[in-house]
Amino acid sequence: MDKLLRKNFFNPYLISILSVSIVSILCLFIRDTIDYRIVGYILLVLVSILAVFFEIKPVLLAAILSSLALDFLFINPYYTLHVDNAEDAFLLVMFFIIALINAVLTNKLRIMQTKIQEEESRVKTLKLYNTLLDSLSHELRTPIAAILGSIDILQQQDVNLSRETHVKLHSEIEKATMKLNYHVENLLNMSRLESGYIQPKLDWCDIKEIIYNVTDRLSEETSEHKIKFVIDEDLPLYRLDYGLFDQVVHNLIYNCSQHTPKGALIKITVKFDDDFDVANSNDLNSKLILIISDDGYGFPPENIHKAFDKFYRFKNSKTGGTGLGLSIVKGFVEAQNGTISLRNNVNGGATFELIFNVECLSINSLKNE
């Protein structure tokens, strides 16, 4: 019933009728103090406004009703459609013609704007598609070439390979496979975000364990960086999606490793809000605060607001990359009732700050049980 009433209320024909009726009634109260031509201008403006929002048919209805209202209520003799002189008849006809032309032209303008927006959207989509293809052509070709090259060497029967070479080739295949899997996962995750399919599977997570596991997996990428951990020892368990949170941390640390110079510091800080009492806590809500910062180059200040846009890559950034990592981070954070912000540091580098307002549980309470 409510949906039916709401649908009727926003019906363009009903709005056209009500608009003309309300304006006519209001003008009726001051009919003796203003000229009927002014009322005609007011009704003409009303038809023009309706033409901006509605299709041609309800606007034509408003134009017809406005003409009838002007004749019936404001042109002598009142309360009849009869017109005494040719001047008023000409005025009435011209009013309707102008209202009709205005409605048609405005409607055509709306159609043109819609087509322009569709064309701009198509061009933008095509540009994003080409950007993605260009990125994938490099990002996927590199690990695939490494895998095929290593396998080709291993399959050569006439070449005697040392055990050390075997281990190295297997290691190259493993690293290339992990990199390939990372890009495929990003594409799949973006597809899930676009379709609205993301539904977090919440469970109690040890945040410290996730962070240490991620940094261990990224040891190769961060081998020439310095990693510093600042994690509260009494950090409670948080009710989050383990896989989504793991991907968030992975993408952020990977992004820092790829866009900072050798020897740069990547600092990972994890803390909870000061109001949380670790010693006397059961299940309750608390803020988990994750801060990942570096002392690298930072982001261009004029474009930092685009950092989380899909497929967006900053000028002069490192070759490769699909521009999906940070966009996925934002989507996964928001899916878990969190927020993410990015800022440049005063002394260089950038800082990502993530805040999750979720349930938590003290580890001490588990030990007591």
Short mmCIF file of C-alpha atoms in Angstrom, two decimals:
data_model
loop_
_atom_site.label_atom_id
_atom_site.label_comp_id
_atom_site.label_asym_id
_atom_site.label_seq_id
_atom_site.Cartn_x
_atom_site.Cartn_y
_atom_site.Cartn_z
CA MET A 1 0.00 0.00 0.00
CA ASP A 2 2.82 2.40 0.93
CA LYS A 3 4.64 1.64 -2.32
CA LEU A 4 1.45 2.29 -4.28
CA LEU A 5 0.91 5.63 -2.54
CA ARG A 6 4.54 6.61 -3.06
CA LYS A 7 4.34 5.69 -6.75
CA ASN A 8 1.18 7.75 -7.21
CA PHE A 9 2.67 10.68 -5.32
CA PHE A 10 5.66 10.85 -7.64
CA ASN A 11 3.55 10.32 -10.77
CA PRO A 12 4.58 13.12 -13.21
CA TYR A 13 1.00 13.61 -14.44
CA LEU A 14 -0.25 14.01 -10.87
CA ILE A 15 2.56 16.45 -10.07
CA SER A 16 1.74 18.49 -13.19
CA ILE A 17 -1.93 18.73 -12.21
CA LEU A 18 -1.15 19.60 -8.59
CA SER A 19 1.48 22.19 -9.56
CA VAL A 20 -0.82 24.07 -11.93
CA SER A 21 -3.68 23.86 -9.42
CA ILE A 22 -1.63 25.16 -6.49
CA VAL A 23 -0.10 28.05 -8.46
CA SER A 24 -3.51 28.98 -9.88
CA ILE A 25 -5.14 28.98 -6.44
CA LEU A 26 -2.36 31.11 -4.96
CA CYS A 27 -2.63 33.61 -7.80
CA LEU A 28 -6.41 33.61 -7.38
CA PHE A 29 -6.02 35.21 -3.93
CA ILE A 30 -4.20 38.19 -5.46
CA ARG A 31 -6.14 38.30 -8.73
CA ASP A 32 -7.45 41.80 -8.06
CA THR A 33 -4.00 43.25 -7.38
CA ILE A 34 -2.00 41.91 -10.34
CA ASP A 35 -2.49 41.89 -14.08
CA TYR A 36 -3.57 38.57 -15.63
CA ARG A 37 -0.58 38.77 -17.98
CA ILE A 38 1.73 38.40 -14.96
CA VAL A 39 -0.20 35.28 -13.99
CA GLY A 40 0.45 34.01 -17.51
CA TYR A 41 4.18 34.57 -17.07
CA ILE A 42 4.12 32.72 -13.73
CA LEU A 43 2.33 29.74 -15.27
CA LEU A 44 4.75 29.81 -18.20
CA VAL A 45 7.69 29.62 -15.79
CA LEU A 46 5.98 26.69 -14.03
CA VAL A 47 5.64 24.80 -17.32
CA SER A 48 9.33 25.50 -18.06
CA ILE A 49 10.36 24.10 -14.67
CA LEU A 50 8.27 20.96 -15.17
CA ALA A 51 9.84 20.52 -18.61
CA VAL A 52 13.26 20.27 -16.98
CA PHE A 53 12.26 17.22 -14.91
CA PHE A 54 9.54 15.39 -16.87
CA GLU A 55 8.96 13.88 -20.28
CA ILE A 56 6.94 15.66 -22.96
CA LYS A 57 3.45 14.25 -22.20
CA PRO A 58 3.02 15.45 -18.57
CA VAL A 59 4.50 18.82 -19.60
CA LEU A 60 1.97 19.13 -22.42
CA LEU A 61 -0.74 18.35 -19.89
CA ALA A 62 0.59 21.15 -17.68
CA ALA A 63 0.62 23.56 -20.66
CA ILE A 64 -3.01 22.75 -21.52
CA LEU A 65 -4.15 23.06 -17.90
CA SER A 66 -2.27 26.36 -17.53
CA SER A 67 -4.01 27.78 -20.61
CA LEU A 68 -7.41 26.69 -19.33
CA ALA A 69 -6.71 28.06 -15.84
CA LEU A 70 -5.55 31.39 -17.26
CA ASP A 71 -8.71 31.70 -19.37
CA PHE A 72 -11.17 30.38 -16.78
CA LEU A 73 -9.90 32.17 -13.68
CA PHE A 74 -8.00 35.28 -14.74
CA ILE A 75 -9.36 36.62 -18.07
CA ASN A 76 -12.69 38.42 -18.01
CA PRO A 77 -15.35 37.21 -17.90
CA TYR A 78 -14.32 34.94 -14.99
CA TYR A 79 -15.36 31.28 -14.62
CA THR A 80 -16.05 30.80 -18.30
CA LEU A 81 -13.91 29.88 -21.30
CA HIS A 82 -15.43 32.67 -23.35
CA VAL A 83 -13.02 35.46 -24.39
CA ASP A 84 -14.51 38.91 -25.08
CA ASN A 85 -11.82 40.54 -27.22
CA ALA A 86 -9.33 39.47 -29.87
CA GLU A 87 -6.35 40.71 -27.88
CA ASP A 88 -7.05 38.31 -25.00
CA ALA A 89 -7.75 35.48 -27.44
CA PHE A 90 -4.44 36.14 -29.20
CA LEU A 91 -2.67 36.28 -25.80
CA LEU A 92 -4.17 32.94 -24.80
CA VAL A 93 -3.22 31.27 -28.08
CA MET A 94 0.32 32.66 -27.91
CA PHE A 95 0.62 31.52 -24.30
CA PHE A 96 -0.23 27.96 -25.27
CA ILE A 97 2.09 28.00 -28.31
CA ILE A 98 5.01 29.39 -26.30
CA ALA A 99 4.41 26.88 -23.51
CA LEU A 100 4.23 24.06 -26.08
CA ILE A 101 7.42 25.15 -27.88
CA ASN A 102 9.20 25.59 -24.56
CA ALA A 103 8.17 22.10 -23.46
CA VAL A 104 9.27 20.49 -26.73
CA LEU A 105 12.62 22.31 -26.87
CA THR A 106 13.39 21.57 -23.23
CA ASN A 107 12.53 17.92 -23.75
CA LYS A 108 14.81 17.75 -26.81
CA LEU A 109 17.55 19.39 -24.78
CA ARG A 110 17.15 16.74 -22.07
CA ILE A 111 17.34 13.99 -24.69
CA MET A 112 20.51 15.55 -26.13
CA GLN A 113 22.07 15.81 -22.67
CA THR A 114 21.20 12.16 -21.99
CA LYS A 115 22.85 11.11 -25.27
CA ILE A 116 25.93 13.20 -24.49
CA GLN A 117 26.19 11.62 -21.03
CA GLU A 118 25.79 8.15 -22.51
CA GLU A 119 28.49 8.90 -25.07
CA GLU A 120 30.81 10.27 -22.37
CA SER A 121 30.12 7.18 -20.27
CA ARG A 122 30.89 4.95 -23.28
CA VAL A 123 34.14 6.79 -23.97
CA LYS A 124 35.11 6.59 -20.30
CA THR A 125 34.30 2.87 -20.18
CA LEU A 126 36.34 2.30 -23.34
CA LYS A 127 39.24 4.25 -21.86
CA LEU A 128 39.10 2.20 -18.66
CA TYR A 129 38.88 -0.97 -20.71
CA ASN A 130 41.97 0.00 -22.72
CA THR A 131 43.80 0.97 -19.54
CA LEU A 132 42.99 -2.40 -18.02
CA LEU A 133 44.13 -4.24 -21.14
CA ASP A 134 47.39 -2.27 -21.27
CA SER A 135 48.05 -2.99 -17.61
CA LEU A 136 47.14 -6.67 -17.84
CA SER A 137 49.19 -7.14 -20.98
CA HIS A 138 52.26 -6.30 -18.89
CA GLU A 139 51.25 -7.58 -15.46
CA LEU A 140 50.05 -10.98 -16.65
CA ARG A 141 52.58 -11.50 -19.42
CA THR A 142 55.56 -11.10 -17.08
CA PRO A 143 54.72 -13.92 -14.60
CA ILE A 144 53.40 -16.17 -17.38
CA ALA A 145 56.67 -15.73 -19.31
CA ALA A 146 58.65 -16.52 -16.15
CA ILE A 147 56.63 -19.70 -15.54
CA LEU A 148 56.90 -20.90 -19.14
CA GLY A 149 60.60 -20.10 -19.28
CA SER A 150 61.38 -21.98 -16.06
CA ILE A 151 59.29 -25.00 -17.09
CA ASP A 152 60.97 -25.06 -20.49
CA ILE A 153 64.40 -25.22 -18.86
CA LEU A 154 63.31 -27.95 -16.44
CA GLN A 155 61.93 -30.06 -19.29
CA GLN A 156 65.14 -29.99 -21.34
CA GLN A 157 66.55 -33.50 -21.23
CA ASP A 158 70.00 -32.67 -22.62
CA VAL A 159 70.82 -30.10 -19.93
CA ASN A 160 72.20 -31.17 -16.59
CA LEU A 161 70.89 -28.84 -13.91
CA SER A 162 72.32 -28.64 -10.45
CA ARG A 163 70.09 -29.03 -7.43
CA GLU A 164 70.59 -25.36 -6.65
CA THR A 165 69.36 -24.42 -10.13
CA HIS A 166 66.35 -26.71 -9.73
CA VAL A 167 65.45 -25.03 -6.45
CA LYS A 168 65.90 -21.59 -7.96
CA LEU A 169 63.70 -22.39 -10.97
CA HIS A 170 60.99 -23.86 -8.74
CA SER A 171 61.21 -20.74 -6.61
CA GLU A 172 60.80 -18.54 -9.70
CA ILE A 173 57.72 -20.54 -10.76
CA GLU A 174 56.25 -20.21 -7.28
CA LYS A 175 56.83 -16.44 -7.12
CA ALA A 176 55.46 -15.90 -10.63
CA THR A 177 52.41 -18.03 -9.80
CA MET A 178 51.76 -16.02 -6.62
CA LYS A 179 52.05 -12.77 -8.57
CA LEU A 180 49.72 -14.06 -11.27
CA ASN A 181 47.27 -15.22 -8.63
CA TYR A 182 47.41 -11.77 -6.97
CA HIS A 183 46.32 -9.98 -10.17
CA VAL A 184 43.62 -12.53 -10.95
CA GLU A 185 42.32 -12.21 -7.37
CA ASN A 186 42.17 -8.44 -7.76
CA LEU A 187 40.12 -8.78 -10.94
CA LEU A 188 37.75 -11.25 -9.30
CA ASN A 189 37.44 -9.09 -6.19
CA MET A 190 36.64 -6.01 -8.26
CA SER A 191 34.00 -8.01 -10.11
CA ARG A 192 32.47 -9.02 -6.75
CA LEU A 193 32.47 -5.40 -5.58
CA GLU A 194 30.87 -4.18 -8.81
CA SER A 195 28.10 -6.79 -8.56
CA GLY A 196 27.44 -6.06 -4.86
CA TYR A 197 28.16 -9.71 -4.08
CA ILE A 198 30.51 -8.98 -1.16
CA GLN A 199 28.99 -10.42 2.03
CA PRO A 200 31.56 -10.56 4.85
CA LYS A 201 31.84 -13.83 6.77
CA LEU A 202 32.50 -12.47 10.24
CA ASP A 203 34.53 -14.43 12.75
CA TRP A 204 36.96 -13.70 15.57
CA CYS A 205 40.28 -12.70 14.02
CA ASP A 206 43.73 -12.26 15.51
CA ILE A 207 44.87 -9.08 13.77
CA LYS A 208 48.51 -9.59 14.72
CA GLU A 209 48.51 -13.04 13.12
CA ILE A 210 47.05 -11.66 9.87
CA ILE A 211 49.62 -8.86 9.66
CA TYR A 212 52.60 -11.12 10.37
CA ASN A 213 51.35 -13.68 7.81
CA VAL A 214 50.93 -11.01 5.13
CA THR A 215 54.36 -9.48 5.71
CA ASP A 216 55.87 -12.97 5.57
CA ARG A 217 54.22 -13.62 2.20
CA LEU A 218 55.49 -10.27 0.94
CA SER A 219 59.03 -10.80 2.21
CA GLU A 220 60.35 -10.91 -1.36
CA GLU A 221 58.66 -7.59 -2.31
CA THR A 222 59.79 -5.90 0.91
CA SER A 223 63.27 -7.41 1.06
CA GLU A 224 64.86 -4.03 0.31
CA HIS A 225 62.57 -2.11 2.67
CA LYS A 226 62.53 -1.68 6.42
CA ILE A 227 59.41 -2.93 8.19
CA LYS A 228 58.51 -1.57 11.62
CA PHE A 229 55.66 -2.98 13.73
CA VAL A 230 53.93 -0.93 16.43
CA ILE A 231 51.20 -3.24 17.69
CA ASP A 232 49.50 -3.13 21.10
CA GLU A 233 50.36 -6.25 23.05
CA ASP A 234 46.87 -6.41 24.58
CA LEU A 235 45.11 -6.16 21.23
CA PRO A 236 41.77 -8.01 21.48
CA LEU A 237 40.21 -10.29 18.89
CA TYR A 238 37.97 -8.55 16.36
CA ARG A 239 34.94 -9.85 14.54
CA LEU A 240 35.95 -9.39 10.90
CA ASP A 241 36.17 -11.31 7.66
CA TYR A 242 39.61 -12.95 7.77
CA GLY A 243 39.98 -13.16 3.98
CA LEU A 244 38.86 -9.60 3.27
CA PHE A 245 41.01 -8.11 6.02
CA ASP A 246 43.99 -10.17 4.85
CA GLN A 247 43.52 -8.81 1.31
CA VAL A 248 43.27 -5.23 2.61
CA VAL A 249 46.56 -5.49 4.51
CA HIS A 250 48.22 -7.29 1.58
CA ASN A 251 47.22 -4.65 -0.97
CA LEU A 252 48.32 -1.75 1.24
CA ILE A 253 51.74 -3.18 2.09
CA TYR A 254 52.25 -4.31 -1.51
CA ASN A 255 51.35 -0.80 -2.71
CA CYS A 256 53.88 0.72 -0.31
CA SER A 257 56.60 -1.67 -1.46
CA GLN A 258 55.97 -0.91 -5.14
CA HIS A 259 55.82 2.89 -4.89
CA THR A 260 58.63 3.69 -2.47
CA PRO A 261 62.40 3.72 -3.06
CA LYS A 262 64.79 1.05 -1.80
CA GLY A 263 65.48 1.35 1.90
CA ALA A 264 62.20 3.12 2.62
CA LEU A 265 60.50 2.49 5.95
CA ILE A 266 57.06 0.88 6.02
CA LYS A 267 55.49 1.35 9.45
CA ILE A 268 52.50 -0.76 10.52
CA THR A 269 50.63 0.47 13.59
CA VAL A 270 47.70 -1.35 15.17
CA LYS A 271 45.83 -0.08 18.22
CA PHE A 272 42.36 0.09 19.72
CA ASP A 273 40.46 3.04 21.11
CA ASP A 274 41.29 4.29 24.61
CA ASP A 275 37.78 3.61 25.94
CA PHE A 276 38.15 -0.15 25.59
CA ASP A 277 38.88 -1.92 28.89
CA VAL A 278 40.87 -5.04 28.06
CA ALA A 279 40.81 -6.49 31.56
CA ASN A 280 37.05 -6.31 32.08
CA SER A 281 35.63 -6.85 28.62
CA ASN A 282 33.19 -9.28 27.11
CA ASP A 283 31.73 -9.01 23.62
CA LEU A 284 31.29 -5.33 22.75
CA ASN A 285 32.00 -2.81 20.05
CA SER A 286 35.38 -1.16 19.85
CA LYS A 287 37.39 0.72 17.27
CA LEU A 288 40.25 -1.11 15.60
CA ILE A 289 42.73 1.38 14.17
CA LEU A 290 45.22 0.23 11.53
CA ILE A 291 47.78 2.72 10.23
CA ILE A 292 50.20 1.86 7.42
CA SER A 293 52.66 4.60 6.52
CA ASP A 294 55.89 5.02 4.60
CA ASP A 295 58.55 7.68 4.10
CA GLY A 296 58.58 7.46 0.31
CA TYR A 297 57.47 9.92 -2.32
CA GLY A 298 53.86 10.36 -1.24
CA PHE A 299 50.97 11.13 -3.59
CA PRO A 300 50.55 14.16 -5.87
CA PRO A 301 48.53 16.55 -3.66
CA GLU A 302 46.29 17.67 -6.53
CA ASN A 303 45.23 14.09 -7.34
CA ILE A 304 45.35 12.37 -3.96
CA HIS A 305 41.53 12.27 -3.88
CA LYS A 306 41.64 9.91 -6.90
CA ALA A 307 43.81 7.32 -5.17
CA PHE A 308 40.88 4.95 -4.55
CA ASP A 309 39.33 5.34 -8.02
CA LYS A 310 39.07 2.19 -10.10
CA PHE A 311 41.88 1.80 -12.69
CA TYR A 312 43.39 5.14 -11.72
CA ARG A 313 47.19 5.28 -11.82
CA PHE A 314 49.23 8.37 -10.99
CA LYS A 315 51.51 9.90 -13.58
CA ASN A 316 55.17 8.91 -13.26
CA SER A 317 54.16 5.90 -11.16
CA LYS A 318 56.01 2.62 -11.48
CA THR A 319 55.43 0.73 -14.74
CA GLY A 320 52.70 -1.86 -14.54
CA GLY A 321 49.87 -2.25 -12.07
CA THR A 322 46.18 -2.44 -12.85
CA GLY A 323 45.04 0.43 -10.64
CA LEU A 324 42.69 -1.90 -8.76
CA GLY A 325 44.52 -2.51 -5.49
CA LEU A 326 43.47 0.59 -3.54
CA SER A 327 39.96 0.56 -5.01
CA ILE A 328 39.52 -2.99 -3.70
CA VAL A 329 40.92 -1.95 -0.32
CA LYS A 330 38.29 0.77 0.02
CA GLY A 331 35.48 -1.59 -0.98
CA PHE A 332 36.59 -4.33 1.43
CA VAL A 333 37.05 -1.86 4.30
CA GLU A 334 33.58 -0.37 3.85
CA ALA A 335 32.07 -3.87 3.56
CA GLN A 336 33.32 -4.52 7.12
CA ASN A 337 31.85 -1.33 8.62
CA GLY A 338 35.13 0.54 8.32
CA THR A 339 36.49 3.75 6.88
CA ILE A 340 39.79 4.51 5.18
CA SER A 341 41.60 7.80 4.69
CA LEU A 342 44.82 8.77 2.95
CA ARG A 343 47.11 11.72 3.61
CA ASN A 344 50.62 12.81 2.74
CA ASN A 345 53.12 13.07 5.59
CA VAL A 346 54.74 16.39 6.39
CA ASN A 347 58.24 14.91 6.05
CA GLY A 348 57.48 12.82 2.96
CA GLY A 349 55.62 9.62 2.28
CA ALA A 350 51.97 8.77 2.82
CA THR A 351 49.75 7.33 5.54
CA PHE A 352 46.71 5.09 5.21
CA GLU A 353 44.47 5.09 8.28
CA LEU A 354 41.75 2.45 8.62
CA ILE A 355 39.14 2.52 11.39
CA PHE A 356 36.80 -0.42 12.01
CA ASN A 357 33.93 -0.09 14.46
CA VAL A 358 33.24 -3.78 15.13
CA GLU A 359 32.77 -6.30 17.91
CA CYS A 360 35.83 -7.28 19.88
CA LEU A 361 36.73 -9.84 22.53
CA SER A 362 39.60 -9.75 24.97
CA ILE A 363 42.03 -12.65 24.64
CA ASN A 364 42.23 -12.73 28.45
CA SER A 365 38.54 -13.62 28.63
CA LEU A 366 39.21 -16.64 26.41
CA LYS A 367 42.06 -17.77 28.66
CA ASN A 368 39.79 -17.52 31.71
CA GLU A 369 37.25 -19.72 30.04
#
